[in-house]
Amino acid sequence: MGQHDGFMKYDRELPNARNPKDRIGDFKEIFEPFPEDKTKTQAARCMDCGVPFCHSGCPLGNIIPEFNEAVYDENWEDAVSILYSTNNFPEFTGRICPAPCEASCVLGINKSPVAIEHIEKTIAEKAHELGLITPNPPEVRTEKKIAVIGSGPAGLAAADQLNKAGHWVTVFERESKIGGLLRYGIPDFKLEKWVVDRRIQIMDDEGIRFKVNAEVGKSINPEMLKEDFDAIVVCTGSTVPRNLPIPGRDLKGIHYAMDFLTLQNKEISGIKCDDKISAEGKNVIVIGGGDTGSDCIGTSHRQGAASVLQLELMPKPQSKRGENDPWPMWPMTLRTSSSHDEGGERKWSTLTKEFVGNDKGELVHIKLVDTEWVNDRGRQQMREIEGTERLIPCELALLAVGFTQPENALLKSLGVTQSKAGTVEAKEYKTSVESIFAAGDARRGQSLVVWAISEGREAAREVDRFLMGSTELPSKNDSFLNLEV
């Protein structure tokens, strides 16, 4: 540990966000610069807790106490080495991760947890500033060739690890730019795309080949991949959005959230979109209370929406942990994002019953009703509250109610077996087809970026083992074994 009494002397402090009135005028990241000495102080709050639960709370198994100590000592080279030993892309997770590590921080039992996510981002940016992250291609090549389908966080992590093992890796991306969800699904005000471009350039310089506008099953023949590559890794994500099949669903002005976000991100990157979905001057209702819904709120503010309302079917979460989510479990508490701070309204326990249009087939209202949960013979049942049904003005409805599975066409063209939920069946990342593996949301279902990176890393181990008979690529479990306690 860096300072034995730091957790008692210092309070949690994070970078200030720009004024909401100012930042909704652009799509730049919202946080202001944070002095390095203050980050050192935050690292000093890491306590000698004996058993660092933060380590197991992180899907990557990041060795958090050790890199905190290195930051406190201003030993940036060690901090970078420790962090990158378990996380290929801390510049991403340090910006967009919900930080399950902080939820399991021991200090968080009775105080604010250590600012782990901020420290992680600081290490990543310091690494580039000091020239500690440069292209480092493998010295020896195995001459094995691997195709990675999808360039989101899982695909990039798998490609990075397999390249380090000396294999020739080609990443196939159906869009015109590399990055998947990182590029097209996450708004720039959370992750500016120069951060993605910087990482892609390093990977390219290390020998990874990227092919864009290359959709397997359409422009790329799946049988060709099987013939030309020794292994294939499916990292396409879980991209089929969940629908809301209620009356009026076919009206103009109702869109899936990811379509809305993707078109905005493309426009910012310079891609002209004739079919852009605009919130300008409209009453926007976002249906769904998760991160994607929050991103829609922030984007709607920046597009000049007249009003923004977010609806959540479930009751309003509690403000503190309860008996069902004690530490170190993930707390099922109310979360307020930067987008919520920028304005708009949120409603819970609200059911969307009908989309109402005009004679032109355009959305003009949404019919809502309040709900409550009651005990019915030992089971919780939702019921409508009589007398609460009402119409709310709405010209743009965004469906942010999650994703169900990967797209079927690709999986069928590869011949891999799917689970009942539609995801790829891949025990230990191996699919039903020899030499084809799967990782990320395509395998586990909709999840976090940090889990996708973890999946990509672990799948790379299995691919390497399949090709070479053994593997020296690290596993998350290795970091547990090396942890000093």
Short mmCIF file of C-alpha atoms in Angstrom, two decimals:
data_model
loop_
_atom_site.label_atom_id
_atom_site.label_comp_id
_atom_site.label_asym_id
_atom_site.label_seq_id
_atom_site.Cartn_x
_atom_site.Cartn_y
_atom_site.Cartn_z
CA MET A 1 0.00 0.00 0.00
CA GLY A 2 1.15 3.55 -0.66
CA GLN A 3 0.08 5.37 2.51
CA HIS A 4 -1.03 3.44 5.54
CA ASP A 5 -3.55 6.05 6.74
CA GLY A 6 -4.58 7.50 3.38
CA PHE A 7 -8.06 5.99 3.54
CA MET A 8 -8.63 7.82 6.84
CA LYS A 9 -7.15 11.17 5.80
CA TYR A 10 -8.53 11.69 2.30
CA ASP A 11 -12.00 11.74 0.81
CA ARG A 12 -12.95 10.43 -2.61
CA GLU A 13 -12.55 13.06 -5.32
CA LEU A 14 -13.14 12.81 -9.06
CA PRO A 15 -12.62 15.19 -11.99
CA ASN A 16 -15.26 17.89 -12.34
CA ALA A 17 -17.63 17.69 -15.26
CA ARG A 18 -18.12 20.65 -17.55
CA ASN A 19 -21.25 22.71 -16.96
CA PRO A 20 -24.24 20.83 -18.44
CA LYS A 21 -25.43 23.95 -20.26
CA ASP A 22 -22.08 24.19 -22.01
CA ARG A 23 -21.37 20.55 -22.74
CA ILE A 24 -24.69 19.80 -24.45
CA GLY A 25 -23.45 22.11 -27.17
CA ASP A 26 -20.87 19.57 -28.32
CA PHE A 27 -20.01 15.87 -28.28
CA LYS A 28 -16.66 16.17 -26.49
CA GLU A 29 -15.91 14.14 -23.36
CA ILE A 30 -17.42 15.89 -20.38
CA PHE A 31 -14.69 15.76 -17.72
CA GLU A 32 -12.18 18.51 -17.03
CA PRO A 33 -8.45 17.84 -16.48
CA PHE A 34 -7.51 16.48 -13.05
CA PRO A 35 -4.16 17.36 -11.40
CA GLU A 36 -1.75 14.47 -11.16
CA ASP A 37 -1.08 15.09 -7.47
CA LYS A 38 -4.80 14.65 -6.79
CA THR A 39 -4.76 11.28 -8.56
CA LYS A 40 -1.83 10.30 -6.34
CA THR A 41 -3.95 11.27 -3.32
CA GLN A 42 -6.79 9.07 -4.58
CA ALA A 43 -4.36 6.16 -4.96
CA ALA A 44 -3.29 6.75 -1.35
CA ARG A 45 -6.84 5.86 -0.24
CA CYS A 46 -6.23 2.20 -1.19
CA MET A 47 -6.00 0.46 2.18
CA ASP A 48 -4.12 -2.60 3.35
CA CYS A 49 -7.35 -4.60 3.38
CA GLY A 50 -5.74 -8.05 3.41
CA VAL A 51 -8.16 -9.62 0.94
CA PRO A 52 -8.74 -7.15 -1.94
CA PHE A 53 -12.28 -7.90 -3.06
CA CYS A 54 -11.90 -5.28 -5.82
CA HIS A 55 -9.64 -7.74 -7.58
CA SER A 56 -12.32 -10.41 -7.81
CA GLY A 57 -15.02 -7.83 -8.55
CA CYS A 58 -13.25 -6.96 -11.80
CA PRO A 59 -14.12 -9.34 -14.68
CA LEU A 60 -10.53 -8.95 -15.89
CA GLY A 61 -8.97 -9.70 -12.52
CA ASN A 62 -7.08 -6.38 -12.56
CA ILE A 63 -4.38 -6.29 -9.88
CA ILE A 64 -5.71 -3.08 -8.39
CA PRO A 65 -3.89 -2.61 -5.05
CA GLU A 66 -0.53 -3.02 -6.77
CA PHE A 67 -1.15 -0.45 -9.49
CA ASN A 68 -2.60 1.94 -6.90
CA GLU A 69 0.62 1.67 -4.91
CA ALA A 70 2.70 2.29 -8.02
CA VAL A 71 0.69 5.42 -8.82
CA TYR A 72 1.15 6.68 -5.26
CA ASP A 73 4.91 6.12 -5.64
CA GLU A 74 4.78 7.85 -9.04
CA ASN A 75 6.29 4.72 -10.53
CA TRP A 76 4.39 4.97 -13.79
CA GLU A 77 6.33 2.27 -15.57
CA ASP A 78 5.35 -0.30 -12.94
CA ALA A 79 1.75 0.96 -12.87
CA VAL A 80 1.51 0.54 -16.64
CA SER A 81 3.09 -2.92 -16.55
CA ILE A 82 0.72 -4.12 -13.83
CA LEU A 83 -2.43 -2.71 -15.45
CA TYR A 84 -1.69 -3.90 -18.99
CA SER A 85 -0.84 -7.38 -17.74
CA THR A 86 -4.58 -8.01 -17.30
CA ASN A 87 -6.32 -5.35 -19.42
CA ASN A 88 -5.57 -4.73 -23.10
CA PHE A 89 -7.61 -1.52 -23.25
CA PRO A 90 -7.67 0.46 -19.97
CA GLU A 91 -8.14 3.63 -22.01
CA PHE A 92 -11.63 2.27 -22.82
CA THR A 93 -12.61 0.76 -19.47
CA GLY A 94 -11.21 3.80 -17.64
CA ARG A 95 -13.85 5.87 -19.43
CA ILE A 96 -16.95 3.70 -19.87
CA CYS A 97 -16.86 0.88 -17.31
CA PRO A 98 -19.49 0.96 -14.52
CA ALA A 99 -16.63 -0.17 -12.25
CA PRO A 100 -17.82 -3.35 -10.50
CA CYS A 101 -14.39 -3.26 -8.83
CA GLU A 102 -15.42 -0.14 -6.93
CA ALA A 103 -18.65 -1.80 -5.84
CA SER A 104 -16.58 -4.52 -4.13
CA CYS A 105 -13.89 -2.21 -2.72
CA VAL A 106 -13.40 -2.97 1.00
CA LEU A 107 -13.25 0.74 1.80
CA GLY A 108 -16.73 0.99 0.32
CA ILE A 109 -18.21 -0.90 3.26
CA ASN A 110 -18.46 2.31 5.30
CA LYS A 111 -16.91 5.04 3.13
CA SER A 112 -16.75 6.03 -0.53
CA PRO A 113 -14.71 3.45 -2.47
CA VAL A 114 -11.32 4.09 -4.03
CA ALA A 115 -11.56 5.92 -7.37
CA ILE A 116 -10.28 2.88 -9.28
CA GLU A 117 -11.76 3.71 -12.67
CA HIS A 118 -10.26 7.20 -12.70
CA ILE A 119 -6.87 5.87 -11.64
CA GLU A 120 -7.03 3.28 -14.42
CA LYS A 121 -7.73 5.95 -17.05
CA THR A 122 -4.91 8.09 -15.67
CA ILE A 123 -2.42 5.22 -15.93
CA ALA A 124 -3.49 4.54 -19.53
CA GLU A 125 -3.13 8.16 -20.61
CA LYS A 126 0.15 8.57 -18.71
CA ALA A 127 1.47 5.50 -20.53
CA HIS A 128 0.92 7.16 -23.89
CA GLU A 129 2.23 10.50 -22.65
CA LEU A 130 5.51 8.91 -21.51
CA GLY A 131 5.86 6.78 -24.63
CA LEU A 132 5.44 3.54 -22.69
CA ILE A 133 2.84 2.19 -25.12
CA THR A 134 4.34 1.70 -28.57
CA PRO A 135 3.90 -0.97 -31.25
CA ASN A 136 5.51 -4.20 -30.10
CA PRO A 137 5.06 -6.89 -32.76
CA PRO A 138 5.95 -10.47 -31.83
CA GLU A 139 9.53 -11.51 -32.55
CA VAL A 140 8.50 -14.97 -33.80
CA ARG A 141 5.52 -15.93 -35.96
CA THR A 142 3.82 -19.31 -35.78
CA GLU A 143 2.46 -18.96 -39.34
CA LYS A 144 -0.97 -19.93 -38.01
CA LYS A 145 -3.77 -17.76 -39.39
CA ILE A 146 -6.82 -16.71 -37.39
CA ALA A 147 -9.95 -14.85 -38.50
CA VAL A 148 -11.75 -12.73 -35.92
CA ILE A 149 -15.29 -11.76 -36.93
CA GLY A 150 -16.25 -8.48 -35.30
CA SER A 151 -14.11 -5.58 -34.14
CA GLY A 152 -15.80 -4.66 -30.88
CA PRO A 153 -14.07 -5.02 -27.50
CA ALA A 154 -14.18 -8.84 -27.50
CA GLY A 155 -12.85 -9.12 -31.04
CA LEU A 156 -10.09 -6.58 -30.48
CA ALA A 157 -9.01 -8.24 -27.22
CA ALA A 158 -8.92 -11.69 -28.83
CA ALA A 159 -6.98 -10.33 -31.81
CA ASP A 160 -4.49 -8.50 -29.59
CA GLN A 161 -3.78 -11.58 -27.46
CA LEU A 162 -3.49 -13.96 -30.42
CA ASN A 163 -1.13 -11.56 -32.17
CA LYS A 164 1.04 -11.46 -29.04
CA ALA A 165 1.19 -15.26 -29.25
CA GLY A 166 2.72 -14.90 -32.71
CA HIS A 167 -0.25 -15.86 -34.87
CA TRP A 168 -1.32 -13.95 -37.97
CA VAL A 169 -4.67 -12.34 -37.15
CA THR A 170 -7.18 -10.78 -39.54
CA VAL A 171 -10.19 -8.91 -38.14
CA PHE A 172 -13.31 -8.72 -40.32
CA GLU A 173 -15.66 -5.78 -39.71
CA ARG A 174 -18.86 -5.20 -41.69
CA GLU A 175 -18.90 -1.44 -41.04
CA SER A 176 -16.61 1.08 -42.75
CA LYS A 177 -14.49 1.68 -39.64
CA ILE A 178 -13.04 -0.57 -36.93
CA GLY A 179 -14.34 -0.52 -33.35
CA GLY A 180 -17.78 -2.09 -33.27
CA LEU A 181 -19.74 -0.97 -30.21
CA LEU A 182 -16.84 1.24 -29.11
CA ARG A 183 -17.09 3.28 -32.29
CA TYR A 184 -20.76 3.16 -33.19
CA GLY A 185 -22.66 2.41 -29.98
CA ILE A 186 -21.03 4.62 -27.35
CA PRO A 187 -21.46 8.39 -27.74
CA ASP A 188 -18.39 10.57 -28.16
CA PHE A 189 -19.20 12.48 -24.98
CA LYS A 190 -18.31 9.25 -23.14
CA LEU A 191 -15.58 7.94 -25.47
CA GLU A 192 -14.09 10.19 -28.13
CA LYS A 193 -13.12 8.17 -31.15
CA TRP A 194 -9.52 9.39 -31.35
CA VAL A 195 -8.99 7.09 -28.36
CA VAL A 196 -10.21 4.12 -30.43
CA ASP A 197 -8.20 5.22 -33.48
CA ARG A 198 -5.02 5.47 -31.42
CA ARG A 199 -5.37 1.88 -30.24
CA ILE A 200 -6.29 0.54 -33.69
CA GLN A 201 -3.20 2.18 -35.17
CA ILE A 202 -0.96 0.47 -32.61
CA MET A 203 -2.55 -2.91 -33.32
CA ASP A 204 -2.17 -2.34 -37.05
CA ASP A 205 1.51 -1.48 -36.58
CA GLU A 206 1.93 -4.70 -34.60
CA GLY A 207 0.82 -6.77 -37.58
CA ILE A 208 -2.92 -7.27 -37.08
CA ARG A 209 -4.79 -6.96 -40.36
CA PHE A 210 -8.12 -5.15 -40.46
CA LYS A 211 -10.68 -5.59 -43.21
CA VAL A 212 -13.67 -3.21 -43.24
CA ASN A 213 -16.89 -3.42 -45.26
CA ALA A 214 -16.35 -7.16 -44.91
CA GLU A 215 -19.54 -8.87 -43.77
CA VAL A 216 -19.14 -12.60 -43.35
CA GLY A 217 -22.05 -14.34 -44.99
CA LYS A 218 -22.50 -11.58 -47.56
CA SER A 219 -19.34 -10.00 -48.99
CA ILE A 220 -17.14 -12.66 -47.33
CA ASN A 221 -17.80 -16.35 -47.99
CA PRO A 222 -17.84 -18.32 -44.71
CA GLU A 223 -16.49 -21.41 -46.48
CA MET A 224 -13.53 -19.35 -47.66
CA LEU A 225 -12.76 -18.42 -44.07
CA LYS A 226 -12.85 -22.05 -43.01
CA GLU A 227 -10.48 -22.99 -45.81
CA ASP A 228 -8.05 -20.07 -45.47
CA PHE A 229 -7.76 -19.80 -41.67
CA ASP A 230 -6.67 -22.27 -39.02
CA ALA A 231 -9.22 -20.92 -36.55
CA ILE A 232 -12.16 -18.50 -36.46
CA VAL A 233 -13.34 -16.47 -33.47
CA VAL A 234 -16.92 -15.14 -33.56
CA CYS A 235 -17.12 -11.82 -31.69
CA THR A 236 -20.12 -10.21 -33.37
CA GLY A 237 -21.87 -9.08 -30.21
CA SER A 238 -25.53 -9.44 -29.33
CA THR A 239 -26.98 -7.04 -31.86
CA VAL A 240 -30.63 -8.06 -32.28
CA PRO A 241 -32.63 -5.42 -30.36
CA ARG A 242 -35.59 -6.35 -28.21
CA ASN A 243 -38.81 -5.09 -29.74
CA LEU A 244 -41.85 -3.56 -28.08
CA PRO A 245 -44.77 -5.09 -30.05
CA ILE A 246 -47.66 -2.94 -28.90
CA PRO A 247 -50.37 -1.18 -30.93
CA GLY A 248 -48.96 1.57 -33.17
CA ARG A 249 -45.47 0.09 -33.36
CA ASP A 250 -45.37 0.67 -37.15
CA LEU A 251 -45.81 4.45 -36.87
CA LYS A 252 -43.09 6.78 -38.15
CA GLY A 253 -40.90 8.15 -35.36
CA ILE A 254 -40.29 4.92 -33.42
CA HIS A 255 -36.72 3.64 -33.57
CA TYR A 256 -34.35 1.30 -31.85
CA ALA A 257 -31.94 3.15 -29.60
CA MET A 258 -28.82 1.72 -31.22
CA ASP A 259 -29.92 2.91 -34.66
CA PHE A 260 -30.30 6.42 -33.24
CA LEU A 261 -26.88 6.37 -31.54
CA THR A 262 -25.06 4.77 -34.48
CA LEU A 263 -26.24 7.35 -36.99
CA GLN A 264 -25.17 10.19 -34.70
CA ASN A 265 -21.73 8.67 -34.18
CA LYS A 266 -21.32 8.20 -37.93
CA GLU A 267 -22.19 11.83 -38.56
CA ILE A 268 -19.60 13.01 -36.04
CA SER A 269 -16.98 10.85 -37.74
CA GLY A 270 -17.71 12.50 -41.08
CA ILE A 271 -19.95 9.83 -42.60
CA LYS A 272 -22.94 11.41 -44.34
CA CYS A 273 -26.20 9.79 -43.28
CA ASP A 274 -29.27 10.67 -45.32
CA ASP A 275 -31.47 8.68 -42.94
CA LYS A 276 -30.32 10.36 -39.72
CA ILE A 277 -32.79 10.15 -36.84
CA SER A 278 -33.05 13.62 -35.30
CA ALA A 279 -34.44 14.68 -31.92
CA GLU A 280 -34.28 18.38 -32.77
CA GLY A 281 -37.41 20.20 -31.61
CA LYS A 282 -39.17 16.96 -30.67
CA ASN A 283 -40.67 15.54 -27.51
CA VAL A 284 -38.49 12.49 -27.01
CA ILE A 285 -39.44 9.48 -24.90
CA VAL A 286 -36.74 6.91 -24.16
CA ILE A 287 -38.21 3.54 -23.17
CA GLY A 288 -35.71 1.66 -21.02
CA GLY A 289 -33.70 2.69 -17.99
CA GLY A 290 -30.23 1.27 -18.70
CA ASP A 291 -26.98 2.71 -20.04
CA THR A 292 -28.18 2.70 -23.64
CA GLY A 293 -31.24 4.70 -22.62
CA SER A 294 -29.01 7.14 -20.76
CA ASP A 295 -26.86 7.56 -23.90
CA CYS A 296 -30.02 8.37 -25.86
CA ILE A 297 -30.88 11.08 -23.34
CA GLY A 298 -27.48 12.77 -23.66
CA THR A 299 -27.59 12.55 -27.45
CA SER A 300 -31.14 13.96 -27.56
CA HIS A 301 -30.06 16.94 -25.44
CA ARG A 302 -27.21 17.64 -27.86
CA GLN A 303 -29.50 17.40 -30.86
CA GLY A 304 -31.83 20.02 -29.38
CA ALA A 305 -34.83 18.00 -28.20
CA ALA A 306 -37.79 20.01 -26.91
CA SER A 307 -38.19 17.60 -23.99
CA VAL A 308 -36.79 14.24 -22.90
CA LEU A 309 -38.59 11.66 -20.78
CA GLN A 310 -37.14 8.28 -19.76
CA LEU A 311 -39.48 5.47 -18.80
CA GLU A 312 -38.65 2.41 -16.71
CA LEU A 313 -41.06 -0.46 -16.16
CA MET A 314 -39.55 -1.49 -12.83
CA PRO A 315 -39.96 0.43 -9.55
CA LYS A 316 -37.49 3.15 -8.62
CA PRO A 317 -34.37 1.53 -7.11
CA GLN A 318 -33.38 2.17 -3.52
CA SER A 319 -30.70 4.73 -2.68
CA LYS A 320 -28.65 2.32 -0.53
CA ARG A 321 -27.85 -1.37 -0.47
CA GLY A 322 -30.46 -3.67 0.99
CA GLU A 323 -30.54 -7.20 2.39
CA ASN A 324 -30.62 -8.66 -1.14
CA ASP A 325 -27.49 -6.86 -2.37
CA PRO A 326 -25.04 -6.57 0.53
CA TRP A 327 -21.39 -5.70 0.00
CA PRO A 328 -19.46 -6.92 -1.99
CA MET A 329 -22.30 -7.75 -4.38
CA TRP A 330 -23.21 -5.38 -7.19
CA PRO A 331 -25.60 -2.84 -5.60
CA MET A 332 -29.05 -2.62 -7.17
CA THR A 333 -29.28 1.07 -6.31
CA LEU A 334 -30.41 4.18 -8.17
CA ARG A 335 -27.85 5.43 -10.66
CA THR A 336 -27.78 8.91 -12.12
CA SER A 337 -25.60 9.41 -15.19
CA SER A 338 -24.09 12.58 -16.62
CA SER A 339 -26.89 12.59 -19.20
CA HIS A 340 -29.51 12.72 -16.45
CA ASP A 341 -27.69 15.70 -14.93
CA GLU A 342 -28.16 17.54 -18.22
CA GLY A 343 -31.95 17.64 -17.94
CA GLY A 344 -35.04 15.67 -18.74
CA GLU A 345 -37.39 13.65 -16.59
CA ARG A 346 -37.40 10.05 -15.37
CA LYS A 347 -40.40 7.93 -14.45
CA TRP A 348 -40.45 4.46 -12.93
CA SER A 349 -43.21 1.83 -12.63
CA THR A 350 -44.59 3.02 -15.97
CA LEU A 351 -45.98 0.74 -18.67
CA THR A 352 -46.07 1.83 -22.31
CA LYS A 353 -49.42 0.63 -23.65
CA GLU A 354 -49.79 2.14 -27.11
CA PHE A 355 -48.16 4.38 -29.71
CA VAL A 356 -50.69 6.90 -31.06
CA GLY A 357 -50.34 8.54 -34.47
CA ASN A 358 -51.97 11.10 -36.73
CA ASP A 359 -53.57 10.61 -40.13
CA LYS A 360 -50.11 10.74 -41.76
CA GLY A 361 -48.94 7.71 -39.84
CA GLU A 362 -46.64 9.80 -37.63
CA LEU A 363 -46.17 9.29 -33.91
CA VAL A 364 -47.75 12.10 -31.86
CA HIS A 365 -48.53 10.56 -28.44
CA ILE A 366 -47.70 7.59 -26.25
CA LYS A 367 -50.30 6.04 -23.98
CA LEU A 368 -48.88 5.25 -20.54
CA VAL A 369 -50.19 3.79 -17.32
CA ASP A 370 -48.69 3.58 -13.85
CA THR A 371 -48.11 0.14 -12.37
CA GLU A 372 -47.56 -1.47 -9.00
CA TRP A 373 -46.24 -4.81 -7.85
CA VAL A 374 -48.49 -6.91 -5.64
CA ASN A 375 -48.15 -10.25 -3.94
CA ASP A 376 -50.36 -12.83 -5.63
CA ARG A 377 -50.24 -16.18 -3.81
CA GLY A 378 -46.58 -15.78 -2.99
CA ARG A 379 -45.54 -14.36 -6.35
CA GLN A 380 -44.92 -10.71 -7.27
CA GLN A 381 -47.22 -9.64 -10.08
CA MET A 382 -47.40 -6.32 -11.90
CA ARG A 383 -50.79 -4.69 -12.29
CA GLU A 384 -51.99 -1.41 -13.73
CA ILE A 385 -53.18 1.31 -11.37
CA GLU A 386 -56.72 2.28 -12.24
CA GLY A 387 -57.22 5.88 -13.31
CA THR A 388 -53.57 6.57 -14.25
CA GLU A 389 -53.79 5.94 -17.99
CA ARG A 390 -52.82 9.04 -19.97
CA LEU A 391 -51.46 10.35 -23.28
CA ILE A 392 -48.03 12.01 -23.38
CA PRO A 393 -46.90 14.11 -26.40
CA CYS A 394 -44.14 12.33 -28.30
CA GLU A 395 -42.73 12.66 -31.81
CA LEU A 396 -39.68 10.45 -31.27
CA ALA A 397 -39.71 7.20 -29.28
CA LEU A 398 -36.44 5.35 -28.72
CA LEU A 399 -36.57 1.69 -27.70
CA ALA A 400 -33.72 0.94 -25.30
CA VAL A 401 -34.99 -2.30 -23.83
CA GLY A 402 -31.93 -4.44 -24.43
CA PHE A 403 -30.66 -6.97 -26.96
CA THR A 404 -31.68 -10.58 -27.34
CA GLN A 405 -29.00 -12.43 -29.32
CA PRO A 406 -26.49 -12.33 -32.20
CA GLU A 407 -27.84 -12.22 -35.74
CA ASN A 408 -28.86 -15.67 -36.94
CA ALA A 409 -27.69 -15.47 -40.56
CA LEU A 410 -23.98 -15.42 -39.75
CA LEU A 411 -24.19 -18.21 -37.19
CA LYS A 412 -26.18 -20.44 -39.53
CA SER A 413 -23.71 -19.80 -42.36
CA LEU A 414 -20.90 -20.98 -40.07
CA GLY A 415 -22.91 -23.98 -38.91
CA VAL A 416 -22.49 -23.35 -35.19
CA THR A 417 -25.08 -24.45 -32.64
CA GLN A 418 -27.10 -21.81 -30.82
CA SER A 419 -28.57 -21.92 -27.34
CA LYS A 420 -32.29 -21.56 -26.66
CA ALA A 421 -31.61 -17.86 -26.05
CA GLY A 422 -30.03 -17.56 -29.48
CA THR A 423 -26.45 -17.05 -28.34
CA VAL A 424 -23.58 -19.21 -29.59
CA GLU A 425 -23.18 -22.41 -27.60
CA ALA A 426 -19.50 -22.41 -26.77
CA LYS A 427 -18.33 -24.24 -23.67
CA GLU A 428 -14.83 -23.05 -22.87
CA TYR A 429 -15.26 -20.77 -25.90
CA LYS A 430 -15.36 -23.75 -28.31
CA THR A 431 -18.39 -23.96 -30.60
CA SER A 432 -19.93 -27.10 -32.07
CA VAL A 433 -17.68 -26.68 -35.13
CA GLU A 434 -14.05 -27.61 -34.70
CA SER A 435 -11.73 -24.63 -35.15
CA ILE A 436 -14.53 -22.10 -34.56
CA PHE A 437 -14.64 -20.27 -31.22
CA ALA A 438 -16.87 -17.54 -29.78
CA ALA A 439 -16.48 -14.78 -27.21
CA GLY A 440 -18.19 -11.70 -25.83
CA ASP A 441 -21.89 -10.93 -26.09
CA ALA A 442 -22.26 -13.38 -28.97
CA ARG A 443 -21.51 -16.14 -26.44
CA ARG A 444 -22.68 -14.81 -23.07
CA GLY A 445 -25.45 -12.41 -24.11
CA GLN A 446 -25.71 -8.68 -23.59
CA SER A 447 -23.13 -7.55 -21.06
CA LEU A 448 -20.42 -4.99 -20.25
CA VAL A 449 -17.42 -3.88 -22.30
CA VAL A 450 -15.14 -5.10 -19.52
CA TRP A 451 -16.71 -8.56 -19.75
CA ALA A 452 -16.26 -8.53 -23.52
CA ILE A 453 -12.54 -7.80 -23.12
CA SER A 454 -12.27 -10.58 -20.55
CA GLU A 455 -14.06 -13.00 -22.87
CA GLY A 456 -11.80 -12.09 -25.79
CA ARG A 457 -8.69 -12.70 -23.69
CA GLU A 458 -9.90 -16.05 -22.38
CA ALA A 459 -11.05 -17.21 -25.83
CA ALA A 460 -7.60 -16.36 -27.21
CA ARG A 461 -6.07 -18.78 -24.71
CA GLU A 462 -8.28 -21.60 -25.95
CA VAL A 463 -7.55 -20.81 -29.59
CA ASP A 464 -3.82 -20.75 -28.89
CA ARG A 465 -4.08 -24.06 -27.01
CA PHE A 466 -6.06 -25.58 -29.89
CA LEU A 467 -3.47 -24.52 -32.45
CA MET A 468 -0.28 -25.15 -30.48
CA GLY A 469 -1.20 -27.87 -27.97
CA SER A 470 -0.52 -25.54 -25.03
CA THR A 471 -0.63 -21.83 -24.28
CA GLU A 472 1.43 -19.26 -22.43
CA LEU A 473 -1.17 -16.54 -22.77
CA PRO A 474 -2.23 -15.28 -19.31
CA SER A 475 -5.59 -16.07 -17.75
CA LYS A 476 -7.60 -14.06 -15.28
CA ASN A 477 -6.99 -16.86 -12.81
CA ASP A 478 -3.24 -16.29 -13.11
CA SER A 479 -3.60 -12.81 -11.67
CA PHE A 480 -5.40 -14.26 -8.65
CA LEU A 481 -2.49 -16.63 -8.05
CA ASN A 482 0.07 -13.83 -8.36
CA LEU A 483 -1.78 -11.44 -6.05
CA GLU A 484 0.12 -10.45 -2.94
CA VAL A 485 -2.02 -10.58 0.20
#
